[in-house]
PDB file of C-alpha atoms in Angstrom:
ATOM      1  CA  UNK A 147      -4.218 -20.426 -11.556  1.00 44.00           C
ATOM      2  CA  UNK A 148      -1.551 -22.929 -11.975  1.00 38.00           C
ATOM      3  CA  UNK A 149      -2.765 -26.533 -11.903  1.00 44.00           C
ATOM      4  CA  UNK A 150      -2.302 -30.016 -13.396  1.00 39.00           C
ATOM      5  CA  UNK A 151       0.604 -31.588 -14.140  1.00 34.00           C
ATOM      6  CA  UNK A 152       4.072 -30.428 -16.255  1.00 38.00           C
ATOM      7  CA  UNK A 153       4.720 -32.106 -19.434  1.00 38.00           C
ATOM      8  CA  UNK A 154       8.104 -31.534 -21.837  1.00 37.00           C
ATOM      9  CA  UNK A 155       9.490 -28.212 -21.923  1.00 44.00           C
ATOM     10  CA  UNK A 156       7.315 -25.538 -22.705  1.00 47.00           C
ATOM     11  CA  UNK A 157       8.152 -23.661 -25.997  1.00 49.00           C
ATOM     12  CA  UNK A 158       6.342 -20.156 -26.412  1.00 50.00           C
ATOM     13  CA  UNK A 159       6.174 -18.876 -30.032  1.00 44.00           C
ATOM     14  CA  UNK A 160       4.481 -16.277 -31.367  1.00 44.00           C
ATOM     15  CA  UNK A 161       6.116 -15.717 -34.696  1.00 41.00           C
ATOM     16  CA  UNK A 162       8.294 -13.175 -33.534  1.00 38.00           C
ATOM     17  CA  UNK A 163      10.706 -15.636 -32.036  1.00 37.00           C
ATOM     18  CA  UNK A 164      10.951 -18.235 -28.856  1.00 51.00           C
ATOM     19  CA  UNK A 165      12.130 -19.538 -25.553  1.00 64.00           C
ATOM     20  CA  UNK A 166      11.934 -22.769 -24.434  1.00 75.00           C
ATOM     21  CA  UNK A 167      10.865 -22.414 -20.754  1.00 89.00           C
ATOM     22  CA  UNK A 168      12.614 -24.809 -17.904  1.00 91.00           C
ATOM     23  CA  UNK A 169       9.341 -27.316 -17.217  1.00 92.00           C
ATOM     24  CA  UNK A 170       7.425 -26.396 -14.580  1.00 91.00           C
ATOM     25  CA  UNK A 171       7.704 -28.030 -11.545  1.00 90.00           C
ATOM     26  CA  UNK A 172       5.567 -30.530 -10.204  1.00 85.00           C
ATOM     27  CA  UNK A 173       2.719 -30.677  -7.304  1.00 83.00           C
ATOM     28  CA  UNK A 174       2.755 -26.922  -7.284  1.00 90.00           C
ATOM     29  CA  UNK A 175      -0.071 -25.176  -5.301  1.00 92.00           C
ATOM     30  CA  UNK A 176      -0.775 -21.233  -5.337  1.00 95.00           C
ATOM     31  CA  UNK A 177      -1.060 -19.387  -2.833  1.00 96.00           C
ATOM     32  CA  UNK A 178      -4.684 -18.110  -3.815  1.00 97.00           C
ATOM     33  CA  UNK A 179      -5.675 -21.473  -3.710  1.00 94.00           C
ATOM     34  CA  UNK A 180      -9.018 -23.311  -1.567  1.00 94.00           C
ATOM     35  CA  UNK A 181      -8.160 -26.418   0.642  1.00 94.00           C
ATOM     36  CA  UNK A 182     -10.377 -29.261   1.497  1.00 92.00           C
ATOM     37  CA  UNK A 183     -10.166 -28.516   5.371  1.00 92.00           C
ATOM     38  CA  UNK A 184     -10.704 -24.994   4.777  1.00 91.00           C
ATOM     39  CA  UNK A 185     -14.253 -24.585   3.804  1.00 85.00           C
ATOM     40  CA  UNK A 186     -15.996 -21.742   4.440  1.00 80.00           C
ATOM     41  CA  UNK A 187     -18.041 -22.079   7.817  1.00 81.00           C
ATOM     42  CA  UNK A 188     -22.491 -21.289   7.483  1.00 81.00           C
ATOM     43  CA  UNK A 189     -23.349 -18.185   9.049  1.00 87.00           C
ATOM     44  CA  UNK A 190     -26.710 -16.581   9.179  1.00 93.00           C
ATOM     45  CA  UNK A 191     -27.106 -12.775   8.543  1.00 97.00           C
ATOM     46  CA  UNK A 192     -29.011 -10.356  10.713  1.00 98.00           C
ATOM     47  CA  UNK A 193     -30.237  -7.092   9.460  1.00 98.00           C
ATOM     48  CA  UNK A 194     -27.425  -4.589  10.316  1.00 96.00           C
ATOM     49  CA  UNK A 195     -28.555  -1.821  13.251  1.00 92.00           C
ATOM     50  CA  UNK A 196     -28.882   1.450  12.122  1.00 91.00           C
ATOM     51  CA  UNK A 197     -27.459   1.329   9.007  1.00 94.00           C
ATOM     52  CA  UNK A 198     -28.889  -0.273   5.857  1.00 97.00           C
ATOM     53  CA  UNK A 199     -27.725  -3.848   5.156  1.00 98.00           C
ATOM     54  CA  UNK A 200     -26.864  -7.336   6.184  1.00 98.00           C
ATOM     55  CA  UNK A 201     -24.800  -8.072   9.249  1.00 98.00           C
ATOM     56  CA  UNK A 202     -23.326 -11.021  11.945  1.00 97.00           C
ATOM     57  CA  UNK A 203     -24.987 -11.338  15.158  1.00 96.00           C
ATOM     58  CA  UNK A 204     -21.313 -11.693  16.820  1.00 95.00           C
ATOM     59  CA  UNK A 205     -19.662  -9.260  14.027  1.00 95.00           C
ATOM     60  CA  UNK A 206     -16.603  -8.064  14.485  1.00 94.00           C
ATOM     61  CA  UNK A 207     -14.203  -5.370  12.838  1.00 92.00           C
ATOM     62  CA  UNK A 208     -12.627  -7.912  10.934  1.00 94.00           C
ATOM     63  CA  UNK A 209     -15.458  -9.314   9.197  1.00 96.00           C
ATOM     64  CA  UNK A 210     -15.928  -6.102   7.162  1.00 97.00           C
ATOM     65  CA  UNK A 211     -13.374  -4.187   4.877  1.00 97.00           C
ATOM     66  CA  UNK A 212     -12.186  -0.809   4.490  1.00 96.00           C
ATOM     67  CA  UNK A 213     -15.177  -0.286   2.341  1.00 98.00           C
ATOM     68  CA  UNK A 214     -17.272  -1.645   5.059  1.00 97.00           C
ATOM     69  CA  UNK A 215     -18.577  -4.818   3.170  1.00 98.00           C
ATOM     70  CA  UNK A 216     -19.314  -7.438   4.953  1.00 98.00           C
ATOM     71  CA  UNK A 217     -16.979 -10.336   4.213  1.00 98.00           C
ATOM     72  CA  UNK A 218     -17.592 -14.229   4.104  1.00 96.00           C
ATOM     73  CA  UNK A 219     -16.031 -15.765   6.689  1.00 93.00           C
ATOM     74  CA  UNK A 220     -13.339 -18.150   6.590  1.00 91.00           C
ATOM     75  CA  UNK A 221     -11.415 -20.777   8.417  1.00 90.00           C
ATOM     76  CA  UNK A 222      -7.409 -20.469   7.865  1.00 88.00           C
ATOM     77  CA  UNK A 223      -5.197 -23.211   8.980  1.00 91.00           C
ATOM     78  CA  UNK A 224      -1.801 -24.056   8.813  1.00 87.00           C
ATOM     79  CA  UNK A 225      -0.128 -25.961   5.681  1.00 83.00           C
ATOM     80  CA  UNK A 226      -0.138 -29.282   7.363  1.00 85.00           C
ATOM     81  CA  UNK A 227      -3.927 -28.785   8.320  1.00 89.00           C
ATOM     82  CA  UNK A 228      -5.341 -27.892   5.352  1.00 90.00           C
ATOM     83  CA  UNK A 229      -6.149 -31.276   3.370  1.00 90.00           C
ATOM     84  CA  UNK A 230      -5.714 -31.496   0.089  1.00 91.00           C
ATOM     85  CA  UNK A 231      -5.817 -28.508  -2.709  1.00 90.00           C
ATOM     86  CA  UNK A 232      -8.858 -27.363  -4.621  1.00 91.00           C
ATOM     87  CA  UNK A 233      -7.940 -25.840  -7.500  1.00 90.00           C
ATOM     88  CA  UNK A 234     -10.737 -24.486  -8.728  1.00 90.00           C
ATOM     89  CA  UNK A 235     -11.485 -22.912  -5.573  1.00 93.00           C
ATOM     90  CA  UNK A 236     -10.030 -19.624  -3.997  1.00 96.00           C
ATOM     91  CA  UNK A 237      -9.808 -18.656  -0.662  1.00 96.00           C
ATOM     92  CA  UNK A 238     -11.512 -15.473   0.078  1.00 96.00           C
ATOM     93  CA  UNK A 239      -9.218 -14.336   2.336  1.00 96.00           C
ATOM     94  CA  UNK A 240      -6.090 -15.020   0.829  1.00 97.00           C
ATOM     95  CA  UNK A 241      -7.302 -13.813  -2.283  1.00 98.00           C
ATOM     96  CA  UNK A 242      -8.244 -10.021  -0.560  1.00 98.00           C
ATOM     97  CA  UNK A 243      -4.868  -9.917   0.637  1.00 98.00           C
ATOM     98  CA  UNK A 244      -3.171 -11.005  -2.580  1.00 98.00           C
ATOM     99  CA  UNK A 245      -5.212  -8.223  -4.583  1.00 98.00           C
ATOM    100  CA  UNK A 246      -4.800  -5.729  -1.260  1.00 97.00           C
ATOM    101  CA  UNK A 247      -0.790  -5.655  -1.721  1.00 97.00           C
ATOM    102  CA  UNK A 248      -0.684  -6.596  -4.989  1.00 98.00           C
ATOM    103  CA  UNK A 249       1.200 -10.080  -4.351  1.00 98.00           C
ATOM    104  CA  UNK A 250       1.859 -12.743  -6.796  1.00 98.00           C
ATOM    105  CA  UNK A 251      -1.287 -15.333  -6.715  1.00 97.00           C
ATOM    106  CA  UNK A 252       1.237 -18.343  -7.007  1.00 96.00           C
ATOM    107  CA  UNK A 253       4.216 -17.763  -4.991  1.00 96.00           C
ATOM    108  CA  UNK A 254       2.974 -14.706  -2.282  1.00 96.00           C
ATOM    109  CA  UNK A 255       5.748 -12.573  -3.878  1.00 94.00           C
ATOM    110  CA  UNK A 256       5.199  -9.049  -2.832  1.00 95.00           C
ATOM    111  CA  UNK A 257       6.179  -6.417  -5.507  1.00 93.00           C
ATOM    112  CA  UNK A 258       9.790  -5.053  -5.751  1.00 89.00           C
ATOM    113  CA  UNK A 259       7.446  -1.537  -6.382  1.00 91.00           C
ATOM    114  CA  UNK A 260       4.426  -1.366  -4.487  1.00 89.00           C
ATOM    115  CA  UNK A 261       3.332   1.748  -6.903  1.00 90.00           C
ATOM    116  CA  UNK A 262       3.485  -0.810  -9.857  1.00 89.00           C
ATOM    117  CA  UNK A 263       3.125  -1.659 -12.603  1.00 97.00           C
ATOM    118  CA  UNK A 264       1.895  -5.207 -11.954  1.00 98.00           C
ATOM    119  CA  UNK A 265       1.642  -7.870 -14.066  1.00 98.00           C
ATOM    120  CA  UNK A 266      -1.670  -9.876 -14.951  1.00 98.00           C
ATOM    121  CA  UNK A 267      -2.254 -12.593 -17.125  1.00 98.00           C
ATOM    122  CA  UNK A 268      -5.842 -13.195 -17.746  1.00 97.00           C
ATOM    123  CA  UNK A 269      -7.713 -16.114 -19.872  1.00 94.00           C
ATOM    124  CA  UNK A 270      -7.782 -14.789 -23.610  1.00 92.00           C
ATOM    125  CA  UNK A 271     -10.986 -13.677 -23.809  1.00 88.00           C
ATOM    126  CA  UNK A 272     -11.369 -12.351 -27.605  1.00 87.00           C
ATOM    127  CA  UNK A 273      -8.723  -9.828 -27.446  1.00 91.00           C
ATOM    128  CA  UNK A 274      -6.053  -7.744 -25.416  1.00 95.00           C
ATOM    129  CA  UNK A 275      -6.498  -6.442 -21.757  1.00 97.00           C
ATOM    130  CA  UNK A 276      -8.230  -3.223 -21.697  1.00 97.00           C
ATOM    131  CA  UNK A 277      -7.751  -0.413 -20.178  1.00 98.00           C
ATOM    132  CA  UNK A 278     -10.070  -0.383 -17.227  1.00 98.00           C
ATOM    133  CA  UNK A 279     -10.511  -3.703 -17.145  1.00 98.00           C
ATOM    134  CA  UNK A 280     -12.509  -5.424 -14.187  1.00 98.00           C
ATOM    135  CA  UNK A 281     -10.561  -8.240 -12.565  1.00 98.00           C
ATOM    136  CA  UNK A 282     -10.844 -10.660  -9.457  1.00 98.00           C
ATOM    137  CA  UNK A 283      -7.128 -12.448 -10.777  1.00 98.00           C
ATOM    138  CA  UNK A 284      -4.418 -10.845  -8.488  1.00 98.00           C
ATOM    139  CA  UNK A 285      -1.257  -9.982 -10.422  1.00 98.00           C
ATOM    140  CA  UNK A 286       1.792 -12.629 -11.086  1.00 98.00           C
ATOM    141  CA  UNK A 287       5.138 -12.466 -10.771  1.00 97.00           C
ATOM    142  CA  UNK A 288       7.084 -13.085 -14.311  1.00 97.00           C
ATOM    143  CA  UNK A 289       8.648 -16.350 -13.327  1.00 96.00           C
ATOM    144  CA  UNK A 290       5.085 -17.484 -12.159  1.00 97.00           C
ATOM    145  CA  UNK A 291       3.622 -16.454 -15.249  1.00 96.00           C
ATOM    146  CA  UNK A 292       6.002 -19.039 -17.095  1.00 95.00           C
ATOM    147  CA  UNK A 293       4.619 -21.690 -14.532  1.00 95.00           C
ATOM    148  CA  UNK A 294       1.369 -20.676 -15.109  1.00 95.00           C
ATOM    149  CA  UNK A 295       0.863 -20.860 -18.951  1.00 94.00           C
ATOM    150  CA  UNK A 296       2.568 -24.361 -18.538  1.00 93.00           C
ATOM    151  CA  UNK A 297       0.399 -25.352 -15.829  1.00 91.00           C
ATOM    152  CA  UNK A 298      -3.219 -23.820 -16.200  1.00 89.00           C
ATOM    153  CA  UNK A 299      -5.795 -25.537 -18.096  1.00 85.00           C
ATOM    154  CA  UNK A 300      -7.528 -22.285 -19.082  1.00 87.00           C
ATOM    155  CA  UNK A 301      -4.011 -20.619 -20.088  1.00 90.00           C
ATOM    156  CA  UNK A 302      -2.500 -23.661 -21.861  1.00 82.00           C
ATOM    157  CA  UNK A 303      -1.544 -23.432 -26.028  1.00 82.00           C
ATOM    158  CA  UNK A 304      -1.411 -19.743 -25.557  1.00 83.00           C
ATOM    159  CA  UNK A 305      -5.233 -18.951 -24.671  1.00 89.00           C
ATOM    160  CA  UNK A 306      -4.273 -16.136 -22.466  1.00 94.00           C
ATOM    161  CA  UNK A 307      -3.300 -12.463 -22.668  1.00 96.00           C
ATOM    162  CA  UNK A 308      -1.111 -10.530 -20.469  1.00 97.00           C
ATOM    163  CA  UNK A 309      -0.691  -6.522 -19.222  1.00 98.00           C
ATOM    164  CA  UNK A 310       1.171  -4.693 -16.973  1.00 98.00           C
ATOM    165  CA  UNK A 311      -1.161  -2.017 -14.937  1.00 98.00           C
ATOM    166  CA  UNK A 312       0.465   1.107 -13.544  1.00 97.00           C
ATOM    167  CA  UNK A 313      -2.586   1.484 -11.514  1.00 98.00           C
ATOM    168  CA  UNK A 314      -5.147  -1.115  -9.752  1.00 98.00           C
ATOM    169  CA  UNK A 315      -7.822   0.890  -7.439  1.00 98.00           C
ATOM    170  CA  UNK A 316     -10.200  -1.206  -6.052  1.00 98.00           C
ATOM    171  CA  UNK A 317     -13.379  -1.204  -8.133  1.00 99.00           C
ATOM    172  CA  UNK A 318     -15.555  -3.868  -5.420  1.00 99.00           C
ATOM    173  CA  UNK A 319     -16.361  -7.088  -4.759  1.00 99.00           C
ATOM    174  CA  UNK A 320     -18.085 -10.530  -5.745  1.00 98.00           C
ATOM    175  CA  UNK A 321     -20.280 -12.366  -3.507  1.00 97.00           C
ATOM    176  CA  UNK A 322     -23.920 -13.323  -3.099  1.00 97.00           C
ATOM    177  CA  UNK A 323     -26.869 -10.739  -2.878  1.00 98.00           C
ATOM    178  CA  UNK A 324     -28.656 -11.208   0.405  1.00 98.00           C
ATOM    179  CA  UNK A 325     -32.890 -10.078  -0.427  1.00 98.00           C
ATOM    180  CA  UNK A 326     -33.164  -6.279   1.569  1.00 97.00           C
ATOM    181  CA  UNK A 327     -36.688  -7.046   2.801  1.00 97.00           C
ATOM    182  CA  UNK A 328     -35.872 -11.143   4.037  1.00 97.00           C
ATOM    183  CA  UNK A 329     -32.376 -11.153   4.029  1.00 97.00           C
ATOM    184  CA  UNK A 330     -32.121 -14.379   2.323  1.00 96.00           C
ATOM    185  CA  UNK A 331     -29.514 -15.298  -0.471  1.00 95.00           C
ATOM    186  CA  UNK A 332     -31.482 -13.948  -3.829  1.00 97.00           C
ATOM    187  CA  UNK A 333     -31.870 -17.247  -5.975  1.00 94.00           C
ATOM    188  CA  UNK A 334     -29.078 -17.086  -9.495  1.00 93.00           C
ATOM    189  CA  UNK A 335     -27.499 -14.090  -7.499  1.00 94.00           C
ATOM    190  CA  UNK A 336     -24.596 -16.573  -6.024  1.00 92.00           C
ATOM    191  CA  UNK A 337     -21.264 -14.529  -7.489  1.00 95.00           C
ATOM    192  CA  UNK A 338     -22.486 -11.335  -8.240  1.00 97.00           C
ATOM    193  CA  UNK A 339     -20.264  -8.163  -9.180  1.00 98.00           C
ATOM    194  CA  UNK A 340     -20.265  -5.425  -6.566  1.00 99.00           C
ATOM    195  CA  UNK A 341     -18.813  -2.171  -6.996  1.00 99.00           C
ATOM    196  CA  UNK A 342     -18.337  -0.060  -3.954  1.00 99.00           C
ATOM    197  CA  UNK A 343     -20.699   2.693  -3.217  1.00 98.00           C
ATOM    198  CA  UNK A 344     -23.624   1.363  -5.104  1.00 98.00           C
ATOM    199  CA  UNK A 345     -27.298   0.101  -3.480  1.00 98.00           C
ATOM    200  CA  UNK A 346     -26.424  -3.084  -3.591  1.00 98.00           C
ATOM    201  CA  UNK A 347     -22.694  -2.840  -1.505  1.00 99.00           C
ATOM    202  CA  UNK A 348     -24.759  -3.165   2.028  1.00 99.00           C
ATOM    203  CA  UNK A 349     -26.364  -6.614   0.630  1.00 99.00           C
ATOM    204  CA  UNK A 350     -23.195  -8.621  -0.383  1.00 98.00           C
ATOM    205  CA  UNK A 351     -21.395 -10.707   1.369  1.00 97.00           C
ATOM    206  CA  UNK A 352     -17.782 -10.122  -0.418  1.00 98.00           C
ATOM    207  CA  UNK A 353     -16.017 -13.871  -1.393  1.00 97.00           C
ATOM    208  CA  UNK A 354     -13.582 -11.697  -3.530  1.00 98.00           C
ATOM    209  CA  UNK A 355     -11.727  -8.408  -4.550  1.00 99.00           C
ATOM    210  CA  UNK A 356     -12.499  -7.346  -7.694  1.00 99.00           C
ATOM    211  CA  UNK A 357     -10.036  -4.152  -9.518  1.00 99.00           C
ATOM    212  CA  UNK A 358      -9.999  -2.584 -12.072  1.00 99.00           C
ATOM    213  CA  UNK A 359      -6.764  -1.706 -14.259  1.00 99.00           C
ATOM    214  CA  UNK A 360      -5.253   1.515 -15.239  1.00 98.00           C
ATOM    215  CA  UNK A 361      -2.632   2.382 -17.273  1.00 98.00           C
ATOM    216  CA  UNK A 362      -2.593  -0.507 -19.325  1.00 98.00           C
ATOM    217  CA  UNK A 363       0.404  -1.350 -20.981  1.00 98.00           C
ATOM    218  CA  UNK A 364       0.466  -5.152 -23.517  1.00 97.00           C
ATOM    219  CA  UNK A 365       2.977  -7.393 -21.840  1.00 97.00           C
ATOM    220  CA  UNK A 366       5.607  -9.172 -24.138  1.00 95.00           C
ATOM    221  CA  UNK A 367       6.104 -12.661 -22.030  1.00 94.00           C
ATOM    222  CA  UNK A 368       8.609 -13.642 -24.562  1.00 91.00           C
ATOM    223  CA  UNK A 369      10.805 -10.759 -24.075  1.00 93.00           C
ATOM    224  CA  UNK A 370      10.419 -10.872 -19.972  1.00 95.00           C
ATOM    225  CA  UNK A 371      11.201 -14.886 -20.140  1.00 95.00           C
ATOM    226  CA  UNK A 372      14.527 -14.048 -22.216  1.00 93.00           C
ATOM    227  CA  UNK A 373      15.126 -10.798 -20.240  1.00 93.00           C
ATOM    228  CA  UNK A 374      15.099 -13.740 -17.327  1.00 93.00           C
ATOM    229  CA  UNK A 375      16.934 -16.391 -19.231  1.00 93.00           C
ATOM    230  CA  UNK A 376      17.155 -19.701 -18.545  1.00 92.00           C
ATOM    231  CA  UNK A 377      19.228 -20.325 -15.723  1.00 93.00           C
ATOM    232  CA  UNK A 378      17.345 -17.446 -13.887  1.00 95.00           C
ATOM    233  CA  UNK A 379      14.407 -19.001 -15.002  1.00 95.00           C
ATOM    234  CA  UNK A 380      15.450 -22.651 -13.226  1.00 95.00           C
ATOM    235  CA  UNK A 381      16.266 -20.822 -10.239  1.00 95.00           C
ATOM    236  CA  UNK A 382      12.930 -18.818  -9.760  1.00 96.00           C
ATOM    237  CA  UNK A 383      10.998 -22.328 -10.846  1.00 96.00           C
ATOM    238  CA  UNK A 384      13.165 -24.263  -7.932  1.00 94.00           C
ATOM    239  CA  UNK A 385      12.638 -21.437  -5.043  1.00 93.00           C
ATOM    240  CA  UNK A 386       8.283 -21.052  -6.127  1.00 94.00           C
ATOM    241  CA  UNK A 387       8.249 -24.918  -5.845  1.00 92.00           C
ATOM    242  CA  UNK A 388       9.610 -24.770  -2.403  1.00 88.00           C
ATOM    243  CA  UNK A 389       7.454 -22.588  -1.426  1.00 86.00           C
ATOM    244  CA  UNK A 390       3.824 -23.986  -2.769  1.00 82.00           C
ATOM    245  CA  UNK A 391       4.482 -27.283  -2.780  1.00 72.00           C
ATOM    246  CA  UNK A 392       1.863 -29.408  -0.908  1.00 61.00           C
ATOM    247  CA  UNK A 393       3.141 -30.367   2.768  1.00 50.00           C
TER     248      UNK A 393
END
């Protein structure tokens, strides 16, 4: 997740040869991203009727997904409303609907082909992405990937790796584990991983999609920036600032 603040153009090498990337622009925001006057409101679980699991008292159909997980709920407010950005946090739902139709995390950018493949760029993490690998990062677009490995803390002096993924099924979700028998939040359990269909899916409460990827495929980021160019590039970089910047 893009965050900080640009510095001199970016120059990507990795021995096979270079681009020097436009700078990133400034005060840039993702879309994925938490907002001070968003928090996520309390609520207390009930034990779900007839079914095994955890529950609202005042649930609706849009407090579970189309796994029927019960989902954190969230406040959403418009631009203008929503404080100041916190980077390090994500917004659930934003997040579910980034990973749901496979939009770009930074700029909302929905896929030219919904069937894929997607891009992801991931912390480096010891080596390449695998196939199968589990994720909670929704794809980027290719110019957002150049703003991102500028931008990112975590991505910055090429600590990241990147893939395309034919295929992303959703695998489950992350959340905290509510206790079966007294329905309390189970203690070091705060961001657990989920995966649909198993005993624990009725005792989350989901704060994010996790996939997995399929059809894995190494992405060359030099190649798409100079596929791009630069002019491209400064164009994409001008539109995505529009876009995220802060209000």
């Amino acid at each position: 997740m893009p965050c900080g603040v640009p510095g001199r153009h970016f120059r990507l090498d990795k021995g096979r040869f270079s681009i020097v990337l436009p700078p990133a622009p400034p005060g840039l925001v993702p879309y994925i991203a938490g907002w001070s006057e968003e928090k996520l409101p309390a609520r207390p679980v009930v034990r779900r009727p007839i079914l095994p699991g955890i529950a609202y008292v005042d649930e609706t159909p849009y407090d579970r997904d189309s796994f029927g997980v019960l989902w954190v709920r969230y406040v959403l407010r418009p631009k203008r409303r929503r404080g100041s950005p916190e980077f390090r946090n994500v917004h659930p739902y934003r997040q579910r609907r980034a990973m749901l139709n496979m939009m770009c995390q930074v700029c909302a950018r929905v896929p030219p082909d919904p069937h894929g493949p997607h891009l992801f760029l991931l912390k480096e993490s010891g080596g390449p992405i695998r196939e199968g690998e589990l994720t909670t990062s929704p794809p980027v677009c290719v110019p957002c990937a150049g703003i991102s490995i500028q931008l990112c803390r975590a991505l910055r002096g090429g600590r990241f790796v990147a893939a395309w993924a034919r295929r992303v099924p959703a695998w489950g979700v992350v959340g905290p584990l509510h206790h079966p028998r007294t329905l309390q939040p189970i203690p070091r359990c705060a961001m657990e991983h989920v995966k649909y269909g198993s005993e624990w899916a009725p005792w989350v409460r989901a704060a994010r999609t996790m996939v997995e990827l399929r059809g894995v495929t190494p992405a060359d980021l030099d190649r798409e920036f100079a596929v791009l160019g630069r002019d491209r590039l400064e164009e994409e970089f001008a539109r995505i600032a529009q876009l995220t910047a802060v209000a």
